[in-house]
Short mmCIF file of C-alpha atoms in Angstrom, two decimals:
data_model
loop_
_atom_site.label_atom_id
_atom_site.label_comp_id
_atom_site.label_asym_id
_atom_site.label_seq_id
_atom_site.Cartn_x
_atom_site.Cartn_y
_atom_site.Cartn_z
CA MET A 1 58.95 -81.41 -14.57
CA THR A 2 57.15 -79.15 -17.06
CA GLU A 3 57.82 -75.52 -17.89
CA GLU A 4 54.41 -74.53 -16.45
CA MET A 5 55.58 -75.66 -13.01
CA MET A 6 58.66 -73.42 -12.96
CA PRO A 7 57.10 -70.00 -12.14
CA PRO A 8 55.21 -71.16 -9.01
CA LEU A 9 58.26 -73.19 -7.92
CA MET A 10 60.45 -70.07 -8.26
CA PHE A 11 58.04 -68.08 -6.08
CA GLY A 12 57.96 -70.89 -3.53
CA GLY A 13 61.76 -71.10 -3.47
CA LEU A 14 62.05 -67.35 -2.92
CA VAL A 15 59.54 -67.43 -0.06
CA LEU A 16 61.46 -70.32 1.53
CA PHE A 17 64.75 -68.38 1.41
CA LEU A 18 63.10 -65.30 2.93
CA LEU A 19 61.52 -67.34 5.74
CA ILE A 20 64.93 -68.78 6.56
CA GLY A 21 66.17 -65.21 6.92
CA PHE A 22 68.72 -65.19 4.11
CA PRO A 23 69.43 -61.63 2.77
CA VAL A 24 66.92 -60.66 0.10
CA ALA A 25 69.44 -59.57 -2.55
CA PHE A 26 71.35 -62.87 -2.39
CA SER A 27 68.12 -64.89 -2.11
CA LEU A 28 66.90 -63.41 -5.39
CA ALA A 29 70.17 -64.10 -7.19
CA ALA A 30 70.48 -67.63 -5.76
CA VAL A 31 66.92 -68.64 -6.68
CA GLY A 32 67.29 -67.12 -10.14
CA LEU A 33 70.58 -68.87 -10.91
CA PHE A 34 69.44 -72.20 -9.44
CA PHE A 35 66.28 -72.33 -11.55
CA GLY A 36 68.19 -70.93 -14.51
CA PHE A 37 70.57 -73.90 -14.47
CA ILE A 38 67.65 -76.31 -14.06
CA SER A 39 65.89 -74.70 -17.03
CA LEU A 40 69.04 -75.05 -19.14
CA GLU A 41 69.30 -78.75 -18.29
CA LEU A 42 65.63 -79.35 -19.07
CA GLY A 43 65.83 -77.37 -22.31
CA PHE A 44 63.32 -74.63 -21.39
CA PHE A 45 65.72 -72.07 -22.87
CA THR A 46 69.21 -72.07 -24.41
CA PRO A 47 72.47 -70.80 -22.87
CA ALA A 48 72.26 -67.83 -25.24
CA PHE A 49 69.27 -66.56 -23.24
CA LEU A 50 71.42 -66.06 -20.14
CA TYR A 51 73.85 -63.97 -22.18
CA ASN A 52 71.37 -61.15 -21.56
CA LEU A 53 72.31 -61.11 -17.88
CA PRO A 54 75.62 -59.17 -18.18
CA LEU A 55 73.89 -56.65 -20.44
CA ARG A 56 71.10 -56.14 -17.90
CA ILE A 57 73.59 -55.71 -15.05
CA PHE A 58 75.61 -53.20 -17.07
CA GLY A 59 72.36 -51.38 -17.90
CA ILE A 60 71.58 -51.04 -14.19
CA LEU A 61 75.04 -49.79 -13.26
CA SER A 62 75.06 -47.26 -16.11
CA ASN A 63 71.51 -45.99 -15.47
CA ASP A 64 71.69 -42.21 -14.97
CA LEU A 65 68.27 -42.12 -13.32
CA LEU A 66 69.37 -44.41 -10.47
CA LEU A 67 72.24 -42.01 -9.80
CA SER A 68 69.64 -39.66 -8.33
CA ILE A 69 69.15 -42.08 -5.39
CA PRO A 70 72.54 -41.36 -3.74
CA PHE A 71 72.12 -37.63 -4.39
CA PHE A 72 68.69 -37.44 -2.72
CA THR A 73 69.87 -39.75 0.07
CA LEU A 74 72.88 -37.51 0.72
CA MET A 75 70.63 -34.44 0.73
CA GLY A 76 68.34 -36.03 3.32
CA ALA A 77 71.23 -37.26 5.45
CA ILE A 78 72.76 -33.76 5.62
CA LEU A 79 69.43 -32.06 6.39
CA GLU A 80 68.77 -34.67 9.08
CA ARG A 81 71.79 -33.33 10.99
CA CYS A 82 71.77 -29.60 10.14
CA GLY A 83 69.11 -28.40 12.61
CA LEU A 84 66.52 -27.34 10.02
CA ALA A 85 63.83 -29.61 11.49
CA GLU A 86 64.36 -28.14 14.95
CA ASP A 87 63.88 -24.58 13.70
CA LEU A 88 60.74 -25.50 11.75
CA LEU A 89 59.14 -27.48 14.58
CA GLU A 90 59.84 -25.01 17.35
CA GLY A 91 58.55 -22.03 15.38
CA THR A 92 55.48 -23.80 13.93
CA GLY A 93 54.68 -25.36 17.33
CA GLN A 94 54.62 -21.90 18.90
CA LEU A 95 52.48 -20.59 16.03
CA PHE A 96 49.75 -23.21 16.56
CA GLY A 97 50.36 -23.71 20.29
CA LYS A 98 47.23 -21.91 21.52
CA VAL A 99 44.91 -24.18 19.49
CA PRO A 100 43.80 -27.62 20.79
CA GLY A 101 45.88 -30.10 18.82
CA GLY A 102 48.23 -27.31 17.79
CA LEU A 103 51.39 -29.31 18.34
CA ALA A 104 49.98 -32.21 16.31
CA PHE A 105 49.04 -29.81 13.48
CA ALA A 106 52.59 -28.45 13.56
CA VAL A 107 54.07 -31.96 13.38
CA ILE A 108 51.93 -32.82 10.33
CA LEU A 109 52.79 -29.62 8.46
CA VAL A 110 56.49 -29.81 9.28
CA GLY A 111 56.46 -33.51 8.34
CA ALA A 112 55.12 -32.53 4.91
CA VAL A 113 57.79 -29.84 4.47
CA LEU A 114 60.56 -32.16 5.61
CA GLY A 115 59.23 -34.80 3.24
CA ALA A 116 59.58 -32.36 0.36
CA ILE A 117 63.20 -31.54 1.18
CA THR A 118 64.68 -34.68 2.70
CA GLY A 119 62.89 -37.62 1.08
CA THR A 120 63.82 -39.91 4.01
CA VAL A 121 61.51 -41.25 6.72
CA ALA A 122 64.26 -41.70 9.31
CA ALA A 123 65.23 -38.02 9.22
CA SER A 124 61.63 -36.84 9.72
CA VAL A 125 60.61 -39.31 12.45
CA ILE A 126 63.80 -38.96 14.50
CA ALA A 127 63.88 -35.16 14.32
CA MET A 128 60.19 -34.70 15.14
CA GLY A 129 60.25 -37.39 17.83
CA MET A 130 63.22 -35.89 19.66
CA ILE A 131 61.76 -32.38 19.65
CA SER A 132 57.98 -32.76 19.81
CA LEU A 133 57.40 -35.94 21.81
CA PRO A 134 58.83 -34.67 25.13
CA ILE A 135 56.77 -31.46 24.82
CA MET A 136 53.59 -33.40 24.00
CA ILE A 137 54.16 -35.68 26.99
CA LYS A 138 54.89 -32.74 29.26
CA TYR A 139 51.67 -30.89 28.43
CA GLY A 140 49.29 -33.83 28.61
CA TYR A 141 48.88 -35.20 25.09
CA ASP A 142 47.40 -38.69 24.86
CA MET A 143 50.41 -40.97 24.41
CA ARG A 144 48.95 -42.88 21.47
CA ILE A 145 47.94 -39.70 19.64
CA ALA A 146 51.41 -38.21 20.20
CA THR A 147 53.38 -41.24 18.99
CA GLY A 148 50.98 -41.95 16.12
CA VAL A 149 51.08 -38.45 14.64
CA ILE A 150 54.90 -38.34 14.75
CA ALA A 151 55.33 -41.74 13.08
CA ALA A 152 52.64 -41.06 10.46
CA SER A 153 53.90 -37.59 9.59
CA GLY A 154 57.33 -39.06 8.99
CA THR A 155 55.94 -41.56 6.50
CA ILE A 156 54.39 -38.78 4.38
CA THR A 157 57.96 -38.50 3.09
CA GLN A 158 57.40 -41.70 1.09
CA LEU A 159 54.70 -40.06 -1.03
CA ILE A 160 55.72 -36.41 -1.24
CA PRO A 161 58.28 -35.69 -3.98
CA PRO A 162 61.30 -36.07 -4.07
CA SER A 163 60.48 -39.49 -2.66
CA LEU A 164 63.03 -42.24 -3.33
CA VAL A 165 60.14 -44.70 -3.74
CA LEU A 166 58.77 -42.69 -6.67
CA ILE A 167 62.19 -42.70 -8.35
CA VAL A 168 62.45 -46.48 -8.04
CA LEU A 169 58.84 -47.03 -9.15
CA GLY A 170 59.32 -44.72 -12.14
CA ASP A 171 62.37 -46.73 -13.20
CA GLN A 172 60.58 -50.09 -12.79
CA LEU A 173 57.40 -48.89 -14.54
CA GLY A 174 59.29 -47.26 -17.41
CA LYS A 175 57.78 -43.85 -16.63
CA SER A 176 59.56 -40.54 -16.16
CA VAL A 177 60.26 -39.44 -12.60
CA GLY A 178 58.77 -36.04 -13.45
CA ASP A 179 55.42 -37.70 -14.25
CA MET A 180 55.59 -39.78 -11.06
CA TYR A 181 56.29 -36.64 -9.01
CA ALA A 182 53.48 -34.70 -10.72
CA GLY A 183 51.04 -37.58 -10.20
CA ALA A 184 51.88 -37.73 -6.49
CA ILE A 185 50.95 -34.06 -5.86
CA GLY A 186 47.20 -34.68 -5.47
CA PRO A 187 47.47 -37.74 -3.18
CA SER A 188 50.11 -35.92 -1.08
CA ILE A 189 47.70 -33.04 -0.48
CA LEU A 190 44.88 -35.50 0.30
CA GLN A 191 47.13 -37.36 2.74
CA VAL A 192 48.00 -34.19 4.65
CA LEU A 193 44.32 -33.12 4.70
CA LEU A 194 43.24 -36.55 6.03
CA PHE A 195 45.81 -36.33 8.82
CA ILE A 196 44.81 -32.76 9.69
CA GLY A 197 41.12 -33.75 9.58
CA PHE A 198 41.75 -36.61 12.01
CA ILE A 199 43.49 -34.32 14.53
CA ALA A 200 40.75 -31.70 14.08
CA GLY A 201 38.16 -34.39 14.88
CA VAL A 202 40.06 -35.40 18.02
CA ALA A 203 40.38 -31.72 19.03
CA ILE A 204 36.61 -31.24 18.66
CA PHE A 205 35.33 -34.45 20.24
CA ALA A 206 38.12 -35.26 22.72
CA PRO A 207 40.03 -32.01 23.34
CA HIS A 208 41.51 -33.37 26.58
CA LYS A 209 43.67 -35.71 24.48
CA VAL A 210 45.29 -32.84 22.53
CA PRO A 211 45.33 -29.82 24.89
CA PRO A 212 46.68 -26.42 23.82
CA LEU A 213 49.95 -25.18 25.27
CA PRO A 214 49.60 -23.16 28.51
CA ASP A 215 50.47 -19.47 28.40
CA GLU A 216 53.76 -19.99 30.22
CA ALA A 217 54.93 -22.34 27.47
CA LEU A 218 54.23 -19.82 24.73
CA GLY A 219 57.09 -17.51 23.77
CA THR A 220 57.00 -14.11 22.15
CA ARG A 221 54.07 -13.63 19.76
CA GLY A 222 53.57 -11.29 16.82
CA TRP A 223 56.24 -10.36 14.30
CA PRO A 224 59.17 -11.98 16.14
CA LEU A 225 57.38 -15.35 15.97
CA ILE A 226 56.44 -14.84 12.30
CA TRP A 227 60.08 -14.00 11.53
CA ARG A 228 61.21 -17.12 13.39
CA VAL A 229 58.88 -19.32 11.36
CA ALA A 230 59.81 -17.61 8.09
CA LYS A 231 63.53 -18.01 8.85
CA GLY A 232 63.06 -21.79 8.91
CA MET A 233 60.42 -21.99 6.16
CA VAL A 234 61.81 -19.74 3.41
CA PRO A 235 65.13 -21.62 2.93
CA SER A 236 63.11 -24.85 2.82
CA ILE A 237 60.81 -23.48 0.11
CA VAL A 238 63.84 -22.31 -1.89
CA LEU A 239 65.37 -25.78 -1.66
CA ILE A 240 62.03 -27.39 -2.65
CA PHE A 241 61.90 -25.20 -5.77
CA LEU A 242 65.56 -25.91 -6.52
CA VAL A 243 64.83 -29.65 -6.52
CA LEU A 244 61.21 -30.06 -7.65
CA GLY A 245 60.67 -26.83 -9.55
CA THR A 246 63.56 -27.49 -11.90
CA ILE A 247 62.22 -30.99 -12.63
CA PHE A 248 58.64 -29.83 -13.29
CA LEU A 249 59.83 -26.94 -15.48
CA GLY A 250 62.04 -29.27 -17.49
CA LEU A 251 65.20 -27.39 -16.53
CA ALA A 252 66.91 -30.37 -14.91
CA THR A 253 66.75 -34.16 -14.85
CA PRO A 254 66.06 -35.87 -11.50
CA THR A 255 69.78 -36.69 -11.23
CA GLU A 256 70.79 -33.07 -11.83
CA ALA A 257 68.11 -31.85 -9.41
CA GLY A 258 69.34 -34.31 -6.80
CA ALA A 259 72.89 -33.00 -7.20
CA MET A 260 71.67 -29.41 -6.77
CA GLY A 261 69.65 -30.52 -3.73
CA ALA A 262 72.74 -32.04 -2.13
CA VAL A 263 74.65 -28.81 -2.67
CA GLY A 264 71.67 -26.81 -1.32
CA ALA A 265 71.60 -29.02 1.79
CA VAL A 266 75.28 -28.24 2.43
CA VAL A 267 74.55 -24.51 2.06
CA LEU A 268 71.61 -24.74 4.50
CA ALA A 269 73.81 -26.58 6.99
CA MET A 270 76.38 -23.76 6.68
CA ILE A 271 73.68 -21.09 7.14
CA ASN A 272 72.50 -22.84 10.32
CA GLY A 273 76.09 -23.06 11.58
CA ARG A 274 75.93 -26.87 11.76
CA TYR A 275 78.21 -27.80 8.88
CA SER A 276 81.34 -29.80 9.68
CA TRP A 277 83.50 -32.44 8.05
CA LYS A 278 82.17 -34.92 10.59
CA LEU A 279 78.59 -34.19 9.50
CA LEU A 280 79.53 -34.62 5.83
CA ARG A 281 81.42 -37.87 6.49
CA GLU A 282 78.51 -39.37 8.47
CA ALA A 283 76.05 -38.34 5.75
CA MET A 284 78.24 -39.89 3.05
CA GLU A 285 78.62 -43.15 5.02
CA ASN A 286 74.83 -43.38 5.39
CA THR A 287 74.40 -42.67 1.67
CA MET A 288 76.95 -45.34 0.78
CA ARG A 289 75.16 -48.00 2.85
CA ILE A 290 71.71 -47.24 1.41
CA THR A 291 72.98 -47.03 -2.19
CA ALA A 292 74.88 -50.32 -1.90
CA MET A 293 71.78 -52.01 -0.46
CA VAL A 294 69.60 -50.73 -3.31
CA ILE A 295 72.05 -51.80 -6.03
CA PHE A 296 72.55 -55.30 -4.60
CA ILE A 297 68.77 -55.83 -4.34
CA LEU A 298 68.35 -54.57 -7.91
CA LEU A 299 71.08 -56.88 -9.24
CA GLY A 300 69.52 -59.87 -7.47
CA ALA A 301 66.08 -58.90 -8.76
CA THR A 302 67.26 -58.68 -12.36
CA VAL A 303 68.71 -62.24 -12.17
CA PHE A 304 65.41 -63.54 -10.76
CA SER A 305 63.20 -61.65 -13.23
CA LEU A 306 65.27 -62.69 -16.28
CA VAL A 307 64.93 -66.41 -15.49
CA PHE A 308 61.28 -65.92 -14.46
CA GLN A 309 60.48 -64.36 -17.84
CA GLY A 310 62.52 -67.08 -19.59
CA VAL A 311 60.17 -69.77 -18.25
CA ASP A 312 57.12 -67.70 -19.29
CA GLY A 313 56.45 -66.52 -15.74
CA GLY A 314 54.97 -63.32 -17.12
CA LEU A 315 52.31 -65.27 -19.03
CA TRP A 316 51.57 -67.38 -15.95
CA LEU A 317 51.14 -64.28 -13.81
CA GLU A 318 49.07 -62.50 -16.48
CA HIS A 319 46.73 -65.49 -16.75
CA LEU A 320 46.47 -65.61 -12.97
CA LEU A 321 45.66 -61.92 -12.47
CA SER A 322 43.72 -60.99 -15.60
CA HIS A 323 40.92 -63.42 -14.77
CA LEU A 324 40.14 -61.88 -11.39
CA PRO A 325 36.49 -60.78 -10.97
CA GLY A 326 35.87 -57.06 -11.23
CA GLY A 327 38.17 -56.20 -14.12
CA GLN A 328 40.53 -53.30 -13.45
CA VAL A 329 39.08 -52.55 -10.01
CA GLY A 330 39.28 -56.20 -8.97
CA PHE A 331 42.90 -56.34 -10.13
CA LEU A 332 43.80 -53.14 -8.25
CA VAL A 333 42.08 -54.28 -5.05
CA PHE A 334 43.82 -57.67 -5.16
CA VAL A 335 47.24 -56.17 -5.90
CA ASN A 336 46.95 -53.60 -3.12
CA ILE A 337 45.86 -56.22 -0.57
CA PHE A 338 48.74 -58.43 -1.71
CA VAL A 339 51.29 -55.58 -1.43
CA PHE A 340 49.85 -54.52 1.94
CA PHE A 341 50.51 -57.95 3.42
CA LEU A 342 53.91 -58.27 1.73
CA ALA A 343 54.87 -55.02 3.45
CA PHE A 344 54.62 -56.81 6.80
CA PHE A 345 57.77 -58.72 5.86
CA LEU A 346 59.56 -56.92 3.02
CA ASP A 347 61.11 -53.47 2.70
CA PHE A 348 59.65 -51.11 0.08
CA PHE A 349 62.81 -51.39 -2.07
CA GLU A 350 62.45 -55.18 -2.11
CA ILE A 351 58.77 -55.00 -3.09
CA ALA A 352 59.52 -52.44 -5.81
CA PHE A 353 62.28 -54.52 -7.39
CA ILE A 354 60.68 -57.96 -7.03
CA ILE A 355 56.92 -57.47 -7.44
CA ILE A 356 56.46 -54.34 -9.57
CA PRO A 357 58.26 -55.66 -12.71
CA LEU A 358 55.97 -58.71 -12.61
CA LEU A 359 52.77 -56.67 -12.22
CA THR A 360 53.56 -53.93 -14.75
CA PRO A 361 52.90 -55.93 -17.97
CA VAL A 362 49.56 -57.14 -16.61
CA ALA A 363 48.51 -53.60 -15.60
CA ALA A 364 49.53 -52.21 -19.00
CA LYS A 365 47.61 -54.94 -20.85
CA MET A 366 44.50 -54.15 -18.80
CA GLY A 367 44.68 -50.50 -19.89
CA ILE A 368 45.65 -49.11 -16.48
CA ASP A 369 47.56 -45.81 -16.47
CA LEU A 370 50.99 -46.82 -15.14
CA VAL A 371 51.65 -43.49 -13.42
CA TRP A 372 48.36 -43.84 -11.53
CA PHE A 373 49.25 -47.47 -10.78
CA GLY A 374 52.70 -46.46 -9.49
CA VAL A 375 51.43 -43.64 -7.26
CA LEU A 376 48.73 -45.96 -5.90
CA LEU A 377 51.36 -48.54 -4.95
CA CYS A 378 53.52 -45.79 -3.43
CA ILE A 379 50.64 -44.84 -1.12
CA ASN A 380 50.27 -48.48 -0.17
CA LEU A 381 54.00 -48.87 0.47
CA GLN A 382 53.78 -46.11 3.09
CA THR A 383 52.09 -48.65 5.30
CA SER A 384 55.26 -50.77 5.39
CA PHE A 385 56.68 -48.16 7.78
CA MET A 386 53.64 -48.21 10.05
CA HIS A 387 52.70 -51.79 10.82
CA PRO A 388 54.43 -54.56 12.75
CA PRO A 389 56.66 -56.48 12.80
CA PHE A 390 58.97 -54.39 10.58
CA GLY A 391 57.44 -50.91 10.77
CA PHE A 392 60.64 -48.88 10.55
CA ALA A 393 58.95 -45.60 11.54
CA LEU A 394 57.87 -47.32 14.78
CA PHE A 395 61.41 -48.63 15.32
CA TYR A 396 62.88 -45.15 14.82
CA LEU A 397 60.38 -43.69 17.28
CA ARG A 398 61.00 -46.45 19.81
CA GLY A 399 64.73 -45.75 19.58
CA ILE A 400 64.46 -42.08 20.56
CA ALA A 401 61.32 -42.14 22.79
CA PRO A 402 61.75 -41.92 26.60
CA LYS A 403 61.52 -45.20 28.49
CA THR A 404 58.23 -44.03 30.00
CA VAL A 405 56.64 -44.43 26.55
CA LEU A 406 55.39 -48.02 26.28
CA SER A 407 55.93 -49.97 23.05
CA ARG A 408 52.28 -50.97 22.98
CA ASP A 409 51.29 -47.28 22.93
CA ILE A 410 53.54 -46.75 19.91
CA TYR A 411 52.03 -49.72 18.06
CA TRP A 412 48.40 -48.98 18.98
CA GLY A 413 48.96 -45.30 18.24
CA ALA A 414 49.88 -46.20 14.65
CA VAL A 415 46.59 -48.00 13.94
CA PRO A 416 44.33 -44.98 13.14
CA TRP A 417 46.97 -43.51 10.85
CA LEU A 418 47.45 -46.85 9.12
CA LEU A 419 43.70 -46.93 8.45
CA LEU A 420 43.87 -43.38 7.04
CA GLN A 421 46.60 -44.49 4.63
CA VAL A 422 44.48 -47.47 3.55
CA LEU A 423 41.52 -45.08 3.13
CA LEU A 424 43.64 -42.95 0.79
CA VAL A 425 44.35 -46.05 -1.33
CA GLY A 426 40.57 -46.52 -1.71
CA VAL A 427 40.06 -42.83 -2.54
CA VAL A 428 42.70 -42.91 -5.29
CA ILE A 429 41.25 -46.12 -6.79
CA ALA A 430 37.78 -44.53 -6.84
CA TRP A 431 39.09 -41.12 -8.02
CA PRO A 432 41.91 -41.61 -10.57
CA GLU A 433 41.80 -37.90 -11.45
CA SER A 434 43.48 -37.16 -8.11
CA VAL A 435 46.62 -38.46 -9.85
CA THR A 436 46.03 -37.94 -13.57
CA TYR A 437 44.81 -34.32 -13.21
CA TRP A 438 48.36 -33.17 -12.46
CA LEU A 439 49.94 -34.90 -15.45
CA ASP A 440 50.82 -33.25 -18.73
CA LYS A 441 47.79 -33.81 -20.94
CA GLY A 442 49.83 -33.52 -24.16
CA THR A 443 47.99 -32.62 -27.35
CA GLY A 444 44.91 -34.67 -26.54
CA VAL A 445 45.28 -36.54 -29.85
CA ASP A 446 45.41 -40.32 -29.83
CA PRO A 447 48.25 -41.28 -32.23
CA SER A 448 46.38 -44.47 -33.18
CA THR A 449 43.58 -42.36 -34.71
CA VAL A 450 45.87 -40.26 -36.90
CA ARG A 451 45.54 -40.95 -40.63
CA ILE A 452 47.86 -39.60 -43.29
CA GLU A 453 46.18 -39.28 -46.70
CA VAL A 454 48.23 -38.53 -49.80
CA PRO A 455 46.11 -37.19 -52.70
CA MET A 456 46.46 -39.29 -55.83
CA PRO A 457 47.17 -37.46 -59.09
CA ASP A 458 44.55 -37.28 -61.82
CA THR A 459 44.55 -40.33 -64.07
CA ASP A 460 44.81 -38.03 -67.08
CA ASP A 461 47.95 -36.38 -65.74
CA GLU A 462 51.32 -37.94 -66.11
CA PRO A 463 52.85 -39.07 -62.83
CA PRO A 464 55.78 -36.95 -61.71
CA PRO A 465 59.15 -38.30 -62.78
CA VAL A 466 61.17 -40.19 -60.20
CA VAL A 467 64.68 -38.88 -59.88
CA PHE A 468 67.40 -41.04 -58.33
CA ARG A 469 70.37 -39.22 -56.87
#
């Protein structure tokens, strides 16, 4: 067996473990250790190489940036239970209720706001599904439009800061979370506009599928309604500034902003009269489960990636991907198609920890902006929540939808929105400025072009004395 055979064999072994159904975190560690011992026996690297493993594990566990994951997860888990989504949806639904597609517009806008304050798909989909879906069914919305818009609006959370995916991608790409959040602003706006444009098109060409609310379903109009919407929206905007504004202004790190967000979520729950020790305990249990899952996957991934790099897997992958036709565009198209199909079977955390570290060196060597690359992959990873067999947004919706809603309507309803997400991937590849425009441009000086010239003294003059102290 030669060293050149090891990288493809490692990939094949990992795929075999995943097909068997073994947990991903332990599959990664098992494959990494197994091939690590084989490589030691065959002399591909020395035992000293594996001494890096404890250092890498300690580096993960002491990483301050990853501490932001439990904080943002706790914030989302509290807001999921505090009634904020209900207030936003009911008020915004009444505000747009007289317009064809008004409820769908409200779901999209509230989904964007919830994405900016919770960062979790489950919270958005469950809250909007429980409140909006029965009303949409009652007043004659097409079932596939109703289920599709709820599931898709929940997945906006993956792209809109403070997305957990962007935190993980920033860590894996070696880029600051602030840059990842800033780069995601443009695509987030485009995503919301695409969704609104789709509903507007349905409202124009097939208004019977998205009828307006009848007069008897509309409550009090005028200032009371505006006050009702503002009462739900203003605290949300304050919390968004507390979390994102402090990061963009450089006043807080993502970890510190996450901690403030968790405290702000508790305050909002108290304002809404929903705070209780039971709520806090349930939110903390959910946070503990998600954080433990992320850390175990990351530990397994670091074992796999260390051995993979030790057998020159990075060079093998670079040679494989850098010779694709089309240069940068060809590489981006291939990677996004590859990630899209991986998302049928793997969770976004698993893709981020397994695949991204392998692709990053190739992207950097090809001159691709890594923030743009990361945001592009984040858009693509949204689709993992929307397509079968493991579309979690569809599972969440199926879990809370009435039995009269058929599963096939939920799955077929997701298709147009899935295509819109894929369309956004194409738009961002063709228009990189949608990401890079929002980034700090710096001084505009390329450090590699800077030259320091020291004038030489006249030959007639004596050189200055050198004094040693």
